Coordinates of C-alpha atoms and ligand atoms in Angstrom, one line a residue:
Q1 CA 101.0 100.3 86.9
E2 CA 99.9 100.2 90.4
T3 CA 101.7 102.4 92.9
A4 CA 102.1 101.8 96.5
A5 CA 99.9 104.7 97.4
K6 CA 97.1 103.4 95.2
V7 CA 97.3 100.0 96.6
K8 CA 97.2 101.4 100.1
A9 CA 94.1 103.5 99.2
A10 CA 92.3 100.6 97.5
L11 CA 93.0 98.3 100.4
A12 CA 92.0 100.9 102.9
S13 CA 88.6 101.5 101.3
K14 CA 88.0 97.7 101.1
Q15 CA 88.9 97.4 104.7
T16 CA 86.7 100.3 105.8
Q17 CA 83.8 98.7 104.0
K18 CA 84.4 95.4 105.7
D19 CA 84.7 97.1 109.1
K20 CA 81.4 98.9 108.6
E21 CA 79.7 95.6 108.0
H22 CA 81.6 93.9 110.9
P23 CA 83.4 96.4 113.1
P24 CA 86.3 94.5 114.7
P25 CA 85.7 94.0 118.4
P26 CA 88.7 95.2 120.5
P27 CA 90.6 92.2 121.7
P28 CA 90.5 92.2 125.5
I29 CA 94.0 91.0 125.9
V30 CA 96.9 90.7 123.5
Y31 CA 99.5 88.0 124.4
E32 CA 103.1 88.6 123.3
P33 CA 104.7 85.2 122.8
P34 CA 107.9 84.5 124.7
S35 CA 111.1 85.6 122.9
S36 CA 114.8 85.8 123.6
D37 CA 114.6 89.1 125.4
R38 CA 111.2 88.5 127.1
K39 CA 111.3 84.9 128.3
D40 CA 107.8 84.8 129.8
G41 CA 106.1 86.8 127.1
A42 CA 103.7 89.5 128.1
S43 CA 99.9 90.2 128.2
Y44 CA 98.8 93.7 127.2
Q45 CA 95.4 94.8 128.4
V46 CA 93.7 96.5 125.5
G47 CA 91.9 99.8 126.1
K48 CA 90.1 102.2 123.8
M49 CA 90.6 102.5 120.1
L50 CA 92.9 105.4 119.1
G51 CA 92.3 105.4 115.4
K52 CA 92.3 103.6 112.1
G53 CA 94.7 104.2 109.3
G54 CA 95.2 102.9 105.8
F55 CA 96.1 99.4 107.0
A56 CA 96.4 99.5 110.7
I57 CA 94.2 99.9 113.7
C58 CA 95.5 101.4 117.0
Y59 CA 94.4 100.7 120.5
E60 CA 95.6 101.8 123.9
G61 CA 97.5 99.0 125.5
Y62 CA 98.6 98.6 129.2
L63 CA 101.5 96.5 130.5
N64 CA 102.9 96.8 134.0
K65 CA 101.1 100.1 134.7
K66 CA 102.5 101.7 131.6
R67 CA 100.4 102.9 128.7
Y68 CA 101.3 102.3 125.0
A69 CA 99.8 102.5 121.6
L70 CA 99.3 99.0 120.1
K71 CA 99.3 99.2 116.3
I72 CA 97.7 96.1 114.9
V73 CA 98.2 95.0 111.3
R74 CA 96.8 91.8 109.8
S75 CA 99.7 89.6 108.8
K76 CA 98.2 88.5 105.5
M77 CA 98.7 91.4 103.2
A78 CA 99.1 92.0 99.5
P79 CA 102.8 91.5 98.7
K80 CA 103.3 95.2 98.0
M81 CA 101.8 96.2 101.3
E82 CA 103.8 93.5 103.1
Q83 CA 107.0 95.0 101.6
K84 CA 106.0 98.5 102.7
F85 CA 105.2 97.4 106.1
Q86 CA 108.5 95.6 106.5
T87 CA 110.3 98.9 105.5
E88 CA 108.2 100.8 108.0
L89 CA 109.2 98.4 110.7
Q90 CA 112.8 98.3 109.9
I91 CA 113.1 102.1 109.6
H92 CA 110.9 103.1 112.5
S93 CA 112.6 100.6 114.9
K94 CA 115.9 102.3 114.4
M95 CA 114.7 105.9 115.1
R96 CA 115.4 107.4 118.5
H97 CA 114.5 111.1 118.8
Q98 CA 112.3 113.1 121.2
N99 CA 110.1 114.2 118.3
I100 CA 109.6 110.7 116.7
V101 CA 107.1 108.2 118.2
H102 CA 109.2 105.8 120.1
F103 CA 109.1 102.3 118.7
L104 CA 109.4 99.8 121.6
R105 CA 108.9 96.4 120.0
A106 CA 107.1 94.3 117.4
F107 CA 105.7 90.8 117.6
S108 CA 103.4 88.5 115.7
A109 CA 100.5 86.6 117.2
D110 CA 97.1 85.3 115.9
A111 CA 97.8 86.2 112.3
C112 CA 98.5 89.8 113.3
T113 CA 101.6 91.9 113.7
Y114 CA 101.6 94.2 116.7
L115 CA 103.7 97.3 117.1
V116 CA 104.2 98.6 120.6
L117 CA 104.6 102.3 120.3
E118 CA 104.9 105.3 122.6
L119 CA 101.3 106.5 123.3
C120 CA 100.3 109.9 121.9
P121 CA 97.0 110.5 123.7
N122 CA 96.3 114.0 122.3
G123 CA 95.5 113.2 118.7
S124 CA 97.3 114.6 115.7
L125 CA 98.5 118.0 114.7
M126 CA 95.8 118.0 112.0
D127 CA 93.0 117.4 114.6
M128 CA 94.3 120.3 116.7
V129 CA 94.8 122.7 113.8
K130 CA 91.3 121.9 112.5
R131 CA 89.7 122.4 115.9
R132 CA 91.6 125.6 116.6
K133 CA 91.3 126.9 112.9
G134 CA 95.0 127.6 112.9
L135 CA 97.7 128.1 115.6
T136 CA 99.3 131.2 116.9
E137 CA 102.8 132.2 115.6
P138 CA 104.5 131.3 118.9
E139 CA 102.9 127.8 118.7
V140 CA 104.0 127.5 115.1
R141 CA 107.5 128.4 116.1
F142 CA 107.4 125.7 118.9
Y143 CA 106.1 122.9 116.5
S144 CA 108.3 123.9 113.5
I145 CA 111.4 123.7 115.6
Q146 CA 110.4 120.2 116.9
I147 CA 109.6 118.9 113.4
A148 CA 112.7 120.5 111.9
G149 CA 114.8 118.7 114.6
A150 CA 113.2 115.4 113.8
I151 CA 113.8 115.9 110.1
R152 CA 117.4 116.8 110.7
Y153 CA 117.8 113.6 112.8
M154 CA 116.2 111.4 110.1
H155 CA 118.3 112.8 107.3
S156 CA 121.4 112.4 109.4
K157 CA 120.5 108.7 109.6
G158 CA 120.0 108.5 105.8
I159 CA 116.2 108.4 106.0
I160 CA 113.8 110.4 104.0
H161 CA 110.3 110.3 105.4
R162 CA 108.4 111.3 102.2
D163 CA 105.0 111.4 103.9
L164 CA 105.2 114.2 106.4
K165 CA 101.8 115.8 106.9
M166 CA 99.8 117.1 109.9
G167 CA 97.9 113.8 110.1
N168 CA 101.1 111.9 110.6
I169 CA 102.4 114.1 113.5
F170 CA 100.9 113.0 116.8
L171 CA 100.8 114.9 120.1
D172 CA 102.2 113.2 123.3
R173 CA 100.9 113.8 126.8
Q174 CA 102.8 117.1 127.1
M175 CA 101.6 118.2 123.6
N176 CA 105.0 117.7 122.0
A177 CA 105.0 116.8 118.3
K178 CA 106.0 113.2 117.5
I179 CA 106.4 112.0 113.9
G180 CA 104.7 108.6 113.4
D181 CA 104.0 106.4 110.5
F182 CA 107.1 105.5 108.5
G183 CA 105.1 103.6 105.9
L184 CA 106.6 105.6 103.0
A185 CA 110.0 106.3 104.4
A186 CA 112.9 105.4 102.2
L187 CA 116.5 104.7 102.9
L188 CA 118.7 107.2 101.1
V189 CA 120.9 104.8 99.2
T190 CA 123.7 106.4 97.3
G191 CA 123.3 105.8 93.7
K192 CA 119.5 105.8 93.9
D193 CA 118.2 109.0 92.6
M194 CA 114.7 110.5 92.7
Q195 CA 113.8 108.8 89.4
T196 CA 114.5 105.4 90.9
I197 CA 112.6 106.1 94.0
R198 CA 109.7 107.6 92.0
R199 CA 109.6 104.6 89.7
T200 CA 109.3 102.3 92.8
T201 CA 106.5 104.3 94.4
L202 CA 104.6 107.4 93.8
C203 CA 104.1 108.4 97.3
G204 CA 102.8 111.0 99.6
T205 CA 99.5 112.8 100.0
P206 CA 98.6 115.2 97.2
N207 CA 98.6 118.4 99.3
Y208 CA 102.1 117.8 100.7
I209 CA 104.0 116.3 97.7
A210 CA 107.0 118.2 96.4
P211 CA 106.7 119.0 92.6
E212 CA 110.0 117.3 91.8
I213 CA 108.5 114.0 92.9
L214 CA 106.1 114.3 90.0
E215 CA 108.7 115.6 87.4
K216 CA 110.5 113.2 85.2
G217 CA 114.2 113.1 84.8
K218 CA 115.2 115.3 87.8
K219 CA 118.0 114.1 90.0
G220 CA 119.4 114.6 93.4
H221 CA 118.3 116.5 96.5
D222 CA 115.9 113.7 97.3
H223 CA 115.8 114.5 101.0
M224 CA 114.6 118.1 100.3
V225 CA 111.1 116.7 99.7
D226 CA 110.7 116.6 103.5
L227 CA 111.5 120.3 103.7
W228 CA 108.8 121.1 101.1
S229 CA 106.4 119.1 103.3
L230 CA 107.5 121.1 106.4
G231 CA 106.7 124.3 104.4
I232 CA 103.2 123.0 103.7
I233 CA 102.8 122.0 107.3
M234 CA 103.8 125.5 108.5
F235 CA 101.5 127.2 106.1
A236 CA 98.7 124.9 107.3
M237 CA 99.4 125.5 111.0
L238 CA 99.3 129.3 110.3
T239 CA 96.2 129.4 108.2
S240 CA 94.5 126.0 108.9
K241 CA 94.6 124.9 105.3
P242 CA 97.4 123.6 103.0
P243 CA 98.4 126.3 100.4
F244 CA 97.4 124.4 97.2
Q245 CA 94.1 122.9 98.5
S246 CA 91.8 122.3 95.5
S247 CA 89.0 120.0 94.5
T248 CA 91.1 117.8 92.2
T249 CA 94.6 116.2 92.6
D250 CA 95.7 117.5 89.2
E251 CA 94.8 121.1 90.3
I252 CA 96.8 120.7 93.5
Y253 CA 99.8 119.5 91.5
R254 CA 99.4 122.3 89.0
R255 CA 99.2 125.0 91.7
A256 CA 102.2 123.4 93.5
R257 CA 104.3 123.5 90.4
N258 CA 103.4 127.2 89.9
R259 CA 103.7 128.1 93.6
D260 CA 100.1 129.4 93.2
Y261 CA 99.0 130.2 96.8
E262 CA 97.7 133.1 98.7
W263 CA 98.1 134.1 102.3
P264 CA 94.9 135.1 104.1
T265 CA 94.8 138.8 105.0
P266 CA 93.2 140.5 107.9
E267 CA 90.5 141.7 105.5
T268 CA 89.7 138.2 104.1
S269 CA 90.0 136.6 107.6
N270 CA 90.8 137.7 111.1
K271 CA 94.4 136.4 110.6
Y272 CA 97.5 138.5 110.7
I273 CA 100.6 136.6 109.5
S274 CA 104.0 138.1 109.9
Q275 CA 106.3 138.8 106.9
E276 CA 109.0 136.6 108.6
A277 CA 106.6 133.6 108.6
K278 CA 105.7 134.2 104.9
D279 CA 109.4 134.5 103.9
L280 CA 110.3 131.3 105.6
V281 CA 107.5 129.3 104.1
A282 CA 108.3 130.7 100.7
S283 CA 111.9 129.6 101.0
M284 CA 110.8 126.1 101.8
L285 CA 108.6 126.0 98.7
E286 CA 111.6 126.9 96.4
E287 CA 113.3 124.5 94.0
P288 CA 114.9 121.7 96.0
D289 CA 118.5 123.0 95.9
H290 CA 117.4 126.4 97.2
R291 CA 115.4 125.1 100.2
P292 CA 117.0 125.7 103.6
E293 CA 118.2 122.7 105.6
P294 CA 116.8 122.3 109.1
D295 CA 119.8 124.0 110.7
V296 CA 119.3 127.0 108.5
I297 CA 115.5 127.0 109.1
V298 CA 115.8 127.3 112.9
Q299 CA 118.1 130.3 112.5
H300 CA 115.5 132.2 110.4
D301 CA 114.2 135.6 111.5
F302 CA 110.8 134.1 112.1
F303 CA 112.3 132.4 115.2
L304 CA 114.1 135.6 116.3
S305 CA 111.3 138.0 115.7
G306 CA 108.9 136.7 118.4
H307 CA 108.2 134.5 121.3
I308 CA 109.1 130.8 121.3
P309 CA 107.0 129.1 124.1
T310 CA 108.7 126.9 126.6
P311 CA 107.3 123.3 126.9
E312 CA 105.5 124.5 130.2
E313 CA 103.5 127.0 128.2
I314 CA 102.3 124.4 125.8
T315 CA 99.6 122.6 127.7
P316 CA 96.9 120.1 126.7
K317 CA 94.2 122.7 126.9
L318 CA 95.8 124.4 123.9
R319 CA 94.5 121.4 121.9
D320 CA 91.0 122.8 122.0
Y321 CA 91.3 126.5 122.9
P322 CA 93.5 129.2 121.7
P323 CA 95.5 131.1 124.3
D324 CA 93.9 134.3 125.7
Ligands
LIG401 P1 98.5 103.7 108.9 O1 99.9 103.3 108.8 O2 97.5 102.5 108.6 O3 98.1 104.9 108.2 P2 98.6 105.1 111.4 O4 100.0 104.9 111.8 O5 98.3 106.4 110.7 O6 98.2 103.9 110.5 O7 97.7 104.9 112.6 C1 96.3 104.9 112.5 C2 95.7 105.8 113.6 O8 96.0 105.3 114.8 C3 96.2 107.2 113.5 O9 95.5 108.1 112.6 C4 96.1 107.7 115.0 O10 94.7 108.1 115.2 C5 96.3 106.4 115.7 N1 97.7 106.3 116.2 C6 98.8 105.8 115.5 N2 99.9 105.8 116.2 C7 99.5 106.3 117.4 C8 100.3 106.6 118.6 N3 101.6 106.4 118.7 N4 99.6 107.1 119.7 C9 98.3 107.4 119.6 N5 97.5 107.2 118.5 C10 98.2 106.6 117.4

């Protein structure tokens, strides 16, 4: 049986192949047709390409001197993709939080659907962590608090993200973290347990998937999968690699089930990682009902034992260079 993740991957590779043969030229102008709330329609000037994902391509867009991200998706999609995309649209458009990419509007034109999103011009958390080979503990405090806040908000609205990873967390102009891409998010509907959700889609990216998603017959605590992912993200921000990184997916899953990971030491690398950071990450990689909720996370000793930068201390130059 095909899963949504597989469909997405298959379509993505097909698309990349096509794009290599005929790279899509950036449309110079995108016209938004008139609608009830915008009687004259609008014309977005299209700027540079921001990136390509599994099924979307993003460009900078300008309208009335404001900059946006224009996410373009071809309207004709495999039915499964279509359904996923509709879910993404529905869920993302209802989210309003300072650490979630702001969804402004969506419209269809020329066989494409366009999402107008808040522009995050500083790339993803993954790009920064790779370039910097890991962040400092104060920076990890800063970003963990922001992401935990966004998770708390989503859960309070009955949304589980299910695909939290560094590549889905973008950086705005001031280097704040913004969760984007709600392609795998699910509404927490009471009566639907993890088995139902799993049956519908096996989702997420191997490195960040909570073990209970893979196990059969487990029930409840569905939203805790996002806190597992935050644990993985924190480990990766601190060390530059996710904890269960392996050459095969099966090996990643096996190691995740066994919590088989090691922290780098000052001897094996030049990294010193505090005991508080290790304890907090370990608690997030526990069984779902033992994982701390976002409110408990931000009260952890890790956040009390060292500096938490103010937004002014987090500047775009940190994207490329560690602080002195
Ligand atoms: P998909 O849903 O196909 O995976 P993404 O939402 O990940 O697509 O977007 C594809 C790429 O476009 C991202 O990897 C990123 O480089 C870029 N991108 C997406 N949203 C934004 C945004 N709000 N601001 C800046 N760049 C973005």
